[in-house]
Coordinates of C-alpha atoms in Angstrom, one line a residue:
Chain A
M1 CA 79.9 118.0 134.9
S2 CA 78.8 120.0 131.8
N3 CA 76.5 118.3 129.5
L4 CA 79.1 117.7 126.7
R5 CA 81.4 116.0 129.2
D6 CA 78.7 113.8 130.3
V7 CA 77.4 112.9 126.9
A8 CA 80.9 111.9 125.7
H9 CA 81.8 109.9 128.9
R10 CA 78.5 108.0 128.9
Q11 CA 78.9 107.1 125.2
F12 CA 82.4 105.7 125.9
L13 CA 81.1 103.7 128.9
R14 CA 78.3 102.2 126.7
L15 CA 80.8 101.3 124.0
Q16 CA 83.1 99.6 126.5
D17 CA 80.1 97.6 127.8
E18 CA 79.1 96.5 124.4
I19 CA 82.6 95.5 123.2
C20 CA 83.5 93.7 126.4
K21 CA 80.3 91.8 126.4
A22 CA 80.9 90.5 122.9
M23 CA 84.6 89.8 123.5
A24 CA 84.1 88.0 126.8
T25 CA 81.5 85.7 125.1
L26 CA 84.0 84.9 122.4
D27 CA 86.9 84.3 124.7
G28 CA 85.0 82.4 127.3
H29 CA 86.8 84.4 130.1
P30 CA 85.3 87.4 131.8
F31 CA 87.2 90.7 131.8
A32 CA 88.8 91.6 135.2
E33 CA 87.7 95.1 136.1
A34 CA 89.6 97.7 138.0
Q35 CA 88.1 101.1 139.0
W36 CA 90.8 103.7 139.7
D37 CA 91.0 107.3 140.8
R38 CA 93.4 109.8 139.5
P39 CA 95.1 111.8 142.3
G40 CA 94.7 115.0 140.4
G41 CA 90.9 114.5 139.7
G42 CA 88.7 111.9 138.0
G43 CA 89.4 108.3 137.3
G44 CA 88.6 105.3 135.1
R45 CA 87.4 101.8 134.6
S46 CA 89.9 99.3 133.1
R47 CA 88.9 95.9 131.9
V48 CA 91.5 93.2 131.0
I49 CA 91.7 89.6 129.8
Q50 CA 95.1 88.2 130.2
D51 CA 96.0 84.7 128.8
G52 CA 92.4 84.0 127.8
R53 CA 91.3 81.3 125.3
V54 CA 91.4 83.7 122.3
F55 CA 93.4 86.7 123.7
E56 CA 96.9 86.8 124.8
K57 CA 96.0 90.2 126.2
A58 CA 92.9 92.4 125.7
G59 CA 92.3 95.6 127.5
V60 CA 89.6 98.2 127.3
N61 CA 89.9 101.3 129.4
V62 CA 87.5 104.2 129.8
S63 CA 88.6 107.3 131.8
A64 CA 87.3 110.7 132.6
V65 CA 89.9 112.9 134.2
H66 CA 90.1 116.6 135.0
G67 CA 92.4 119.0 136.8
V68 CA 95.3 121.3 135.9
L69 CA 97.3 120.5 132.8
P70 CA 100.9 119.5 133.5
P71 CA 103.4 122.0 132.0
E72 CA 104.6 119.4 129.4
A73 CA 101.0 118.9 128.3
R74 CA 100.4 122.6 128.0
A75 CA 103.6 123.0 125.9
A76 CA 102.9 120.1 123.6
M77 CA 99.3 121.4 123.0
R78 CA 100.5 124.9 122.3
A79 CA 103.1 123.7 119.9
R80 CA 100.2 122.0 118.0
K81 CA 97.5 124.6 118.2
A82 CA 98.2 128.3 117.9
D83 CA 95.3 130.2 119.6
L84 CA 94.4 128.3 122.7
P85 CA 92.6 130.2 125.5
D86 CA 94.7 131.1 128.5
T87 CA 93.6 128.4 131.0
D88 CA 95.3 125.2 132.4
A89 CA 92.0 123.7 133.6
F90 CA 91.2 120.7 131.5
F91 CA 88.8 117.7 131.2
A92 CA 89.5 114.6 129.1
T93 CA 87.4 111.5 128.5
G94 CA 88.2 108.6 126.3
I95 CA 88.0 104.9 125.5
S96 CA 91.1 103.0 124.5
L97 CA 91.3 99.4 123.6
V98 CA 94.0 97.0 122.4
M99 CA 93.4 93.3 121.7
H100 CA 96.3 90.8 121.0
P101 CA 95.0 87.4 120.1
H102 CA 97.2 84.3 120.6
N103 CA 96.9 83.0 117.1
P104 CA 99.4 84.7 114.7
M105 CA 96.8 84.5 111.9
A106 CA 94.4 86.7 113.9
P107 CA 95.4 90.4 113.9
T108 CA 95.9 92.8 116.8
V109 CA 93.4 95.6 116.9
H110 CA 93.5 99.1 118.5
L111 CA 90.7 101.6 119.0
N112 CA 90.7 105.0 120.7
Y113 CA 88.1 107.8 120.8
R114 CA 88.4 110.8 123.0
Y115 CA 87.0 114.2 123.9
F116 CA 89.1 117.0 125.3
E117 CA 88.0 120.3 126.9
L118 CA 89.9 123.3 128.2
G119 CA 88.3 125.4 130.9
D120 CA 86.7 124.9 134.3
G121 CA 83.6 123.2 133.1
S122 CA 81.0 125.9 133.3
E123 CA 81.5 126.7 129.6
P124 CA 84.2 125.0 127.5
A125 CA 86.9 127.5 126.6
A126 CA 88.0 125.1 123.8
W127 CA 87.3 121.5 122.9
W128 CA 88.1 118.9 120.3
V129 CA 87.7 115.3 119.5
G130 CA 90.0 112.6 118.2
G131 CA 90.5 108.9 117.7
G132 CA 90.3 106.1 115.3
A133 CA 90.8 102.3 114.9
D134 CA 93.4 100.3 113.1
L135 CA 94.4 96.7 112.5
T136 CA 97.9 95.1 113.0
P137 CA 98.2 91.7 111.4
A138 CA 101.3 89.5 111.6
Y139 CA 100.1 87.8 108.4
L140 CA 98.3 89.7 105.7
F141 CA 94.8 88.6 104.5
E142 CA 93.7 91.1 102.0
D143 CA 90.0 90.2 102.6
D144 CA 90.5 91.2 106.2
A145 CA 92.1 94.5 105.4
R146 CA 89.3 95.4 102.9
H147 CA 86.6 94.4 105.3
F148 CA 88.1 96.4 108.2
H149 CA 88.4 99.5 106.0
A150 CA 85.0 99.1 104.4
C151 CA 83.2 99.0 107.8
H152 CA 85.0 102.2 108.9
K153 CA 84.4 103.9 105.5
Q154 CA 80.7 103.2 105.9
A155 CA 80.7 104.9 109.3
C156 CA 82.6 107.9 107.9
D157 CA 80.5 108.2 104.8
K158 CA 77.4 108.7 106.9
H159 CA 78.9 112.0 108.1
D160 CA 81.1 113.3 105.3
P161 CA 82.4 111.7 102.1
S162 CA 85.8 113.5 102.7
F163 CA 86.3 111.8 106.1
Y164 CA 87.4 108.3 105.1
P165 CA 90.0 109.3 102.5
R166 CA 91.4 112.0 104.9
F167 CA 91.4 109.8 108.0
K168 CA 92.7 106.7 106.2
R169 CA 95.8 108.6 105.1
W170 CA 96.1 110.3 108.5
C171 CA 96.1 106.8 110.1
D172 CA 98.9 105.6 107.7
D173 CA 100.9 108.7 108.6
Y174 CA 100.5 108.6 112.3
F175 CA 101.1 104.9 112.9
T176 CA 104.6 105.0 111.4
L177 CA 107.8 103.6 113.0
R178 CA 109.9 106.4 111.4
H179 CA 113.1 104.7 112.5
R180 CA 112.2 101.6 110.4
G181 CA 110.2 103.2 107.5
E182 CA 107.3 100.9 108.4
R183 CA 103.7 101.4 109.3
R184 CA 102.6 99.6 112.5
G185 CA 99.8 97.8 110.6
I186 CA 97.5 98.0 107.7
G187 CA 95.7 101.0 109.0
G188 CA 92.1 102.0 109.4
I189 CA 91.1 105.6 110.4
F190 CA 92.7 108.2 112.6
F191 CA 91.8 111.9 113.2
D192 CA 92.6 114.5 115.8
D193 CA 91.8 118.0 116.9
L194 CA 88.4 118.0 115.1
A195 CA 86.2 120.9 116.2
D196 CA 84.8 122.3 112.9
R197 CA 81.2 121.3 113.5
P198 CA 78.9 121.1 116.6
A199 CA 80.3 118.8 119.3
L200 CA 77.1 116.6 119.4
E201 CA 77.5 116.0 115.7
L202 CA 81.1 114.9 116.2
F203 CA 80.0 112.7 119.1
D204 CA 77.6 111.0 116.8
F205 CA 80.4 110.5 114.3
Q206 CA 82.5 108.9 117.1
R207 CA 79.6 106.8 118.1
D208 CA 79.1 105.4 114.6
C209 CA 82.8 104.7 114.3
G210 CA 82.8 103.0 117.7
E211 CA 79.7 100.9 116.7
A212 CA 81.5 99.9 113.5
F213 CA 84.2 98.2 115.6
L214 CA 82.5 94.9 116.3
S215 CA 81.3 94.4 112.8
A216 CA 84.8 95.3 111.5
Y217 CA 86.8 93.1 113.8
L218 CA 84.7 90.2 115.0
P219 CA 84.2 88.4 111.6
I220 CA 88.0 88.7 111.0
L221 CA 88.8 87.3 114.4
E222 CA 86.3 84.5 114.1
R223 CA 87.7 83.2 110.8
R224 CA 91.3 83.4 111.9
L225 CA 91.4 82.4 115.6
D226 CA 91.4 78.7 115.0
L227 CA 93.7 78.5 111.9
P228 CA 96.7 76.2 112.3
F229 CA 100.1 77.7 112.7
T230 CA 103.7 76.7 113.0
D231 CA 106.4 77.7 115.6
A232 CA 108.1 79.8 113.0
Q233 CA 104.9 81.7 112.4
R234 CA 104.5 82.2 116.1
Q235 CA 108.0 83.6 116.2
W236 CA 107.3 86.1 113.4
Q237 CA 104.2 87.2 115.4
Q238 CA 106.5 87.8 118.4
L239 CA 108.9 89.9 116.3
R240 CA 105.9 92.0 115.1
R241 CA 104.8 92.3 118.7
G242 CA 108.3 93.8 119.3
R243 CA 107.5 96.4 116.6
Y244 CA 104.2 97.2 118.3
V245 CA 106.2 97.9 121.5
E246 CA 108.6 100.1 119.6
F247 CA 105.8 102.2 118.1
N248 CA 103.9 102.6 121.4
L249 CA 107.0 103.5 123.6
V250 CA 108.8 105.6 121.1
W251 CA 106.3 107.3 118.8
D252 CA 102.8 107.1 120.3
R253 CA 102.0 110.6 121.6
G254 CA 99.5 109.4 124.2
T255 CA 101.8 106.7 125.6
V256 CA 105.0 108.7 125.8
F257 CA 103.0 111.7 127.2
G258 CA 101.2 109.5 129.8
L259 CA 104.5 108.0 131.0
K260 CA 106.1 111.4 131.3
T261 CA 103.2 113.1 133.2
D262 CA 102.4 110.5 135.9
A263 CA 99.3 109.0 134.3
R264 CA 98.3 105.6 135.7
V265 CA 101.1 103.3 134.3
E266 CA 99.0 100.1 134.2
S267 CA 96.4 101.8 132.0
V268 CA 98.9 103.5 129.7
L269 CA 100.9 100.2 129.2
M270 CA 97.8 98.0 128.9
S271 CA 98.4 98.3 125.2
L272 CA 101.6 96.3 125.3
P273 CA 101.5 92.7 124.3
L274 CA 102.0 89.9 126.9
T275 CA 105.2 88.8 125.1
A276 CA 107.5 90.3 122.4
R277 CA 110.8 89.5 120.7
W278 CA 113.7 91.3 119.1
E279 CA 116.2 89.5 116.8
V280 CA 119.2 91.4 115.4
D281 CA 118.8 92.2 111.7
H282 CA 116.0 89.7 111.0
Q283 CA 115.1 89.6 107.3
P284 CA 112.2 87.5 106.0
E285 CA 112.7 85.3 102.9
P286 CA 111.9 87.0 99.7
D287 CA 108.3 86.4 98.4
S288 CA 107.4 84.8 101.7
P289 CA 104.1 85.7 103.5
E290 CA 106.3 87.6 106.0
A291 CA 107.9 89.6 103.2
R292 CA 104.4 90.3 101.7
L293 CA 103.3 91.9 105.0
L294 CA 106.4 94.0 105.2
A295 CA 105.9 95.3 101.7
V296 CA 102.4 96.7 102.6
L297 CA 103.8 98.2 105.8
R298 CA 106.5 100.0 103.8
E299 CA 104.1 101.1 101.1
P300 CA 100.6 101.5 102.4
V301 CA 97.8 100.2 100.2
D302 CA 94.4 101.9 99.4
W303 CA 92.3 98.9 100.4
I304 CA 89.3 100.6 99.1
P305 CA 90.1 102.4 95.8
L306 CA 90.1 106.2 96.6
E307 CA 90.1 108.9 93.9
P308 CA 92.5 108.1 91.1
R309 CA 96.0 109.3 92.0
S310 CA 97.3 112.1 89.7
G311 CA 100.5 111.8 87.6
Chain B
M1 CA 141.6 112.2 112.0
S2 CA 143.0 114.3 114.8
N3 CA 145.1 112.5 117.4
L4 CA 142.5 112.6 120.1
R5 CA 139.9 111.1 117.9
D6 CA 142.3 108.3 117.0
V7 CA 143.4 107.6 120.5
A8 CA 139.8 107.3 121.7
H9 CA 138.6 105.2 118.8
R10 CA 141.5 102.7 119.0
Q11 CA 141.1 102.3 122.7
F12 CA 137.4 101.4 122.2
L13 CA 138.4 98.9 119.4
R14 CA 140.9 97.3 121.8
L15 CA 138.4 97.0 124.5
Q16 CA 135.8 95.4 122.1
D17 CA 138.4 92.8 121.1
E18 CA 139.3 92.0 124.7
I19 CA 135.7 91.7 125.9
C20 CA 134.5 89.7 122.9
K21 CA 137.4 87.3 123.1
A22 CA 136.6 86.5 126.7
M23 CA 132.9 86.3 126.2
A24 CA 133.1 84.1 123.1
T25 CA 135.3 81.7 125.0
L26 CA 132.8 81.5 127.8
D27 CA 129.8 81.1 125.5
G28 CA 131.4 78.7 123.1
H29 CA 129.9 80.6 120.2
P30 CA 131.8 83.2 118.2
F31 CA 130.4 86.8 117.8
A32 CA 128.9 87.5 114.3
E33 CA 130.5 90.7 113.1
A34 CA 129.1 93.4 110.8
Q35 CA 131.0 96.4 109.5
W36 CA 128.8 99.2 108.6
D37 CA 129.1 102.7 107.1
R38 CA 127.1 105.7 108.1
P39 CA 125.7 107.6 105.1
G40 CA 126.6 110.9 106.7
G41 CA 130.2 109.9 107.5
G42 CA 132.1 107.2 109.4
G43 CA 130.8 103.8 110.5
G44 CA 131.2 101.0 113.0
R45 CA 131.9 97.4 113.9
S46 CA 129.0 95.5 115.5
R47 CA 129.5 92.1 117.1
V48 CA 126.6 89.9 118.2
I49 CA 125.8 86.6 119.8
Q50 CA 122.2 85.6 119.6
D51 CA 120.8 82.5 121.3
G52 CA 124.2 81.3 122.4
R53 CA 124.9 78.8 125.2
V54 CA 125.3 81.5 127.9
F55 CA 123.8 84.5 126.2
E56 CA 120.2 85.0 125.0
K57 CA 121.7 88.1 123.3
A58 CA 125.1 89.8 123.6
G59 CA 126.1 92.8 121.5
V60 CA 129.2 94.9 121.5
N61 CA 129.3 97.9 119.1
V62 CA 132.1 100.3 118.4
S63 CA 131.5 103.3 116.1
A64 CA 133.3 106.4 115.0
V65 CA 131.1 108.8 113.1
H66 CA 131.4 112.4 111.9
G67 CA 129.5 114.9 109.9
V68 CA 126.9 117.6 110.5
L69 CA 124.8 117.5 113.7
P70 CA 121.1 116.9 113.0
P71 CA 119.1 119.9 114.3
E72 CA 117.5 117.8 117.1
A73 CA 121.0 116.9 118.3
R74 CA 122.1 120.5 118.2
A75 CA 119.0 121.6 120.2
A76 CA 119.4 118.9 122.8
M77 CA 123.0 119.6 123.3
R78 CA 122.5 123.4 123.6
A79 CA 119.7 122.8 126.2
R80 CA 122.3 120.9 128.2
K81 CA 125.4 123.0 127.7
A82 CA 125.3 126.8 127.7
D83 CA 128.4 128.0 125.9
L84 CA 129.0 125.8 122.9
P85 CA 131.1 127.0 120.0
D86 CA 129.1 127.9 116.9
T87 CA 129.7 124.9 114.7
D88 CA 127.6 121.9 113.6
A89 CA 130.6 119.8 112.6
F90 CA 131.0 116.8 115.0
F91 CA 132.8 113.6 115.6
A92 CA 131.7 110.9 118.0
T93 CA 133.3 107.6 118.9
G94 CA 132.1 105.1 121.5
I95 CA 131.7 101.5 122.6
S96 CA 128.4 100.2 123.8
L97 CA 127.7 96.7 125.1
V98 CA 124.7 94.9 126.5
M99 CA 124.7 91.2 127.5
H100 CA 121.5 89.3 128.4
P101 CA 122.3 85.8 129.7
H102 CA 119.7 83.1 129.5
N103 CA 119.8 82.1 133.1
P104 CA 117.6 84.4 135.3
M105 CA 120.1 84.1 138.1
A106 CA 122.8 85.7 135.9
P107 CA 122.4 89.5 135.6
T108 CA 122.2 91.6 132.4
V109 CA 125.1 94.0 132.1
H110 CA 125.5 97.3 130.1
L111 CA 128.7 99.3 129.4
N112 CA 129.2 102.4 127.3
Y113 CA 132.1 104.8 126.9
R114 CA 132.3 107.6 124.4
Y115 CA 134.2 110.7 123.3
F116 CA 132.5 113.6 121.6
E117 CA 134.0 116.5 119.7
L118 CA 132.6 119.6 118.0
G119 CA 134.6 121.1 115.2
D120 CA 136.0 120.0 111.8
G121 CA 138.8 118.0 113.3
S122 CA 141.8 120.3 112.8
E123 CA 141.5 121.5 116.4
P124 CA 138.5 120.4 118.6
A125 CA 136.2 123.4 119.2
A126 CA 134.8 121.6 122.2
W127 CA 135.0 118.0 123.5
W128 CA 133.8 115.8 126.4
V129 CA 133.7 112.2 127.5
G130 CA 131.0 110.1 129.1
G131 CA 130.0 106.6 129.9
G132 CA 129.7 104.0 132.6
A133 CA 128.7 100.4 133.4
D134 CA 125.8 99.0 135.3
L135 CA 124.3 95.7 136.3
T136 CA 120.6 94.6 136.0
P137 CA 119.8 91.4 137.8
A138 CA 116.4 89.7 137.9
Y139 CA 117.4 88.2 141.3
L140 CA 119.5 90.1 143.8
F141 CA 122.7 88.6 145.0
E142 CA 124.2 91.1 147.4
D143 CA 127.7 89.7 146.8
D144 CA 127.4 90.3 143.1
A145 CA 126.3 93.9 143.6
R146 CA 129.2 94.6 146.1
H147 CA 131.7 93.0 143.8
F148 CA 130.6 94.9 140.7
H149 CA 130.7 98.2 142.5
A150 CA 134.0 97.5 144.2
C151 CA 135.7 96.8 140.8
H152 CA 134.4 100.1 139.5
K153 CA 135.3 102.0 142.6
Q154 CA 138.8 100.7 142.3
A155 CA 139.1 102.0 138.8
C156 CA 137.6 105.4 139.8
D157 CA 139.8 105.7 142.9
K158 CA 143.0 105.5 140.8
H159 CA 142.0 108.8 139.3
D160 CA 140.0 110.8 141.9
P161 CA 138.5 109.7 145.2
S162 CA 135.4 111.9 144.4
F163 CA 134.6 110.0 141.2
Y164 CA 133.1 106.8 142.5
P165 CA 130.6 108.4 145.0
R166 CA 129.6 111.0 142.4
F167 CA 129.3 108.6 139.5
K168 CA 127.5 105.9 141.5
R169 CA 124.7 108.4 142.4
W170 CA 124.6 109.7 138.9
C171 CA 124.1 106.1 137.7
D172 CA 121.2 105.6 140.1
D173 CA 119.7 108.8 138.9
Y174 CA 120.1 108.3 135.2
F175 CA 118.9 104.7 135.0
T176 CA 115.5 105.4 136.5
L177 CA 112.1 104.4 135.0
R178 CA 110.4 107.6 136.3
H179 CA 107.0 106.3 135.4
R180 CA 107.5 103.4 137.8
G181 CA 109.7 104.9 140.4
E182 CA 112.2 102.1 139.9
R183 CA 115.8 102.0 138.9
R184 CA 116.6 99.7 136.0
G185 CA 119.1 97.7 138.0
I186 CA 121.4 97.9 141.0
G187 CA 123.7 100.5 139.4
G188 CA 127.4 100.9 138.8
I189 CA 128.9 104.2 137.5
F190 CA 127.7 106.8 135.1
F191 CA 129.1 110.2 134.1
D192 CA 128.7 112.6 131.2
D193 CA 130.1 115.8 129.8
L194 CA 133.4 115.4 131.6
A195 CA 136.0 117.9 130.2
D196 CA 137.6 119.3 133.4
R197 CA 141.0 117.8 132.9
P198 CA 143.2 116.9 129.9
A199 CA 141.5 114.6 127.4
L200 CA 144.3 112.0 127.6
E201 CA 143.9 111.8 131.4
L202 CA 140.1 111.2 130.9
F203 CA 140.8 108.6 128.2
D204 CA 143.1 106.8 130.8
F205 CA 140.2 106.9 133.2
Q206 CA 137.8 105.5 130.6
R207 CA 140.4 102.8 129.8
D208 CA 140.7 101.8 133.5
C209 CA 136.9 101.6 133.8
G210 CA 136.7 99.6 130.6
E211 CA 139.4 97.2 131.9
A212 CA 137.5 96.8 135.1
F213 CA 134.6 95.4 133.2
L214 CA 135.8 91.8 132.8
S215 CA 136.9 91.5 136.4
A216 CA 133.6 93.0 137.5
Y217 CA 131.3 90.9 135.4
L218 CA 132.9 87.6 134.6
P219 CA 133.1 86.1 138.1
I220 CA 129.5 87.0 138.7
L221 CA 128.4 85.4 135.4
E222 CA 130.5 82.3 136.1
R223 CA 128.9 81.6 139.5
R224 CA 125.3 82.2 138.3
L225 CA 125.1 80.9 134.8
D226 CA 124.5 77.2 135.7
L227 CA 122.3 77.7 138.7
P228 CA 119.0 75.8 138.6
F229 CA 115.9 77.9 138.0
T230 CA 112.1 77.4 137.7
D231 CA 109.6 78.4 135.1
A232 CA 108.3 81.0 137.5
Q233 CA 111.7 82.5 137.9
R234 CA 112.2 82.6 134.1
Q235 CA 108.8 84.5 133.8
W236 CA 110.0 87.0 136.4
Q237 CA 113.2 87.5 134.3
Q238 CA 110.9 88.1 131.3
L239 CA 109.0 90.8 133.1
R240 CA 112.2 92.5 134.1
R241 CA 113.3 92.3 130.4
G242 CA 110.1 94.2 129.7
R243 CA 111.2 96.9 132.1
Y244 CA 114.6 97.0 130.4
V245 CA 112.8 97.7 127.1
E246 CA 110.7 100.4 128.8
F247 CA 113.8 102.2 130.1
N248 CA 115.7 102.0 126.8
L249 CA 112.8 103.1 124.5
V250 CA 111.3 105.7 126.7
W251 CA 114.1 107.2 128.9
D252 CA 117.5 106.4 127.5
R253 CA 118.8 109.6 125.8
G254 CA 121.1 107.7 123.3
T255 CA 118.4 105.3 122.2
V256 CA 115.6 107.7 121.7
F257 CA 117.9 110.2 120.1
G258 CA 119.3 107.6 117.8
L259 CA 115.9 106.4 116.7
K260 CA 114.7 110.0 116.0
T261 CA 117.8 111.0 114.0
D262 CA 118.3 108.1 111.5
A263 CA 121.1 106.3 113.3
R264 CA 121.6 102.7 112.3
V265 CA 118.5 101.0 113.8
E266 CA 120.1 97.5 114.3
S267 CA 123.0 99.0 116.3
V268 CA 120.7 101.3 118.4
L269 CA 118.3 98.4 119.2
M270 CA 121.0 95.8 119.8
S271 CA 120.5 96.6 123.5
L272 CA 117.0 95.1 123.5
P273 CA 116.6 91.6 125.0
L274 CA 115.6 88.7 122.6
T275 CA 112.3 88.3 124.5
A276 CA 110.3 90.3 127.0
R277 CA 106.9 90.2 128.8
W278 CA 104.3 92.6 130.2
E279 CA 101.6 91.5 132.6
V280 CA 98.9 93.8 133.8
D281 CA 99.5 95.0 137.4
H282 CA 101.9 92.2 138.3
Q283 CA 102.8 92.3 142.0
P284 CA 105.4 89.9 143.6
E285 CA 104.6 88.1 146.8
P286 CA 105.6 90.1 149.9
D287 CA 109.1 89.0 151.2
S288 CA 109.8 87.0 148.1
P289 CA 113.1 87.2 146.2
E290 CA 111.2 89.2 143.5
A291 CA 110.0 91.7 146.1
R292 CA 113.5 92.0 147.6
L293 CA 114.8 93.0 144.2
L294 CA 112.0 95.6 143.7
A295 CA 112.8 97.1 147.1
V296 CA 116.4 97.9 146.1
L297 CA 115.3 99.2 142.7
R298 CA 112.9 101.6 144.5
E299 CA 115.4 102.6 147.2
P300 CA 119.0 102.4 145.8
V301 CA 121.6 100.9 148.2
D302 CA 125.1 102.1 148.8
W303 CA 126.7 98.7 148.1
I304 CA 130.0 100.1 149.3
P305 CA 129.6 102.4 152.4
L306 CA 130.1 106.0 151.2
E307 CA 130.6 108.9 153.5
P308 CA 128.1 108.8 156.4
R309 CA 124.8 110.5 155.5
S310 CA 124.0 113.6 157.4
G311 CA 120.8 114.1 159.5

């Protein structure tokens, strides 16, 4: 394993340990762990809580895989990036996490950071990093949205003042259900294909973002997880869970790609909620809390004022 | 409207009337109807029962749309068919139906028949028909599988003895969750791109298949819909509903295509169940009814003996 591969992988394993420790304490249930091997090379460590006290489902997966790129992967990558070196040998390591709390007042959260390398490992022929974290509430609490964004802005600002505004918009763009004209949630940060500064600097950036996760999410979770809720609110949460499934199965590059290239199904689909619901032509009441959420999903908000918009 | 367009569309409207009438009588709830227009041309008539007595969700949609093919549609079609005439004008009419009963002993059913035409309507530049019907039980009753296949075989045999064996295998191939190595259900018939005999003959074939639907499905539904079931059986049904969602959102050509080309979302997603469930790494007990279903989804069965297999 080259040094960069190792540095990235260990950093993700440390982050997994730190997050799982905090979340298991909160939930009162331990994560069930599965170690798995990938037939083509490498493997991973998946940790899951299902039907816990706090979480309907919470999964944190770290993998480090290598081998020969499947043709679909190669084609998709070349469509995105013009001047790739002529090799199919690859290495990829990443952490991905989705947590769906039971309580409809407590938002779902997603995090993913990854390092990708082309080449046989002696010297990377090309490499890049990507990732981000974003929040998906069923009910909007503006304080929560501002807090989640502020924590990630702080991690970004340590590295480059242009990062947060760029990556906040990238997140709104990426997590879009195009068929519905809705964002999946209230955003966060998202970036991909970063390679414009030394890898170790970008790893530090990913580490700071990763470390922002607990301070961004835990206080939100703690103040929402015991709020009272009605059956109707639970049903609205289930409909939003359905939208989460739609995004992940139709639009999420990593999920669709994983399912079509024989990745480990249980890890790829760990992100799906335990339960979901689809009603035909459901419309929330005007001016209801449900309608207020939809409004910000249709027209994303700058939770932290960015530069004044022109015009 | 050219004569062929009209003949196909009217035939689908008649089938929708016939099926909805029988199903509304059985359920005791009327279908809610929505007429809709497609901004690019044409429209449809959707009928839905949601949370009825028998059906968790049942939708029957007929549409007849025309206009200019979106570029994605053109590309997908050209990838499949070599010598298409050089026009982007199209017409498409079809019926699609999905019924998800509440009772886990009563299978979900799907039907779709369609006629597609390239050209501006004066004289079709190219045309073809497609469709089929298939059954998705949560619990396997071999009698039901044999009956459903026998009814469709009978409709096929009236037209060509080669149809049923070909279309039965095509159905098993098409309705496959490749990422899981499972078929969605126990099959039926499926065909596409048929144009090798006069259109009116193929419409008659589609009509006979469509008319086989009620005799294929109603007796099965009637003998299963009041069977007793446990909470655990209901949960297994919910997991199978999750698989149904996976197939439709990841692998079904029509659904994915519709979502990516601005078709009417509520019609495209009418096929999704009201509720679904995903558990991490769920494995049924060996030799259980749940394991017996999985076995036939992994290794499709010839419910009606076909020609002896060689070797």
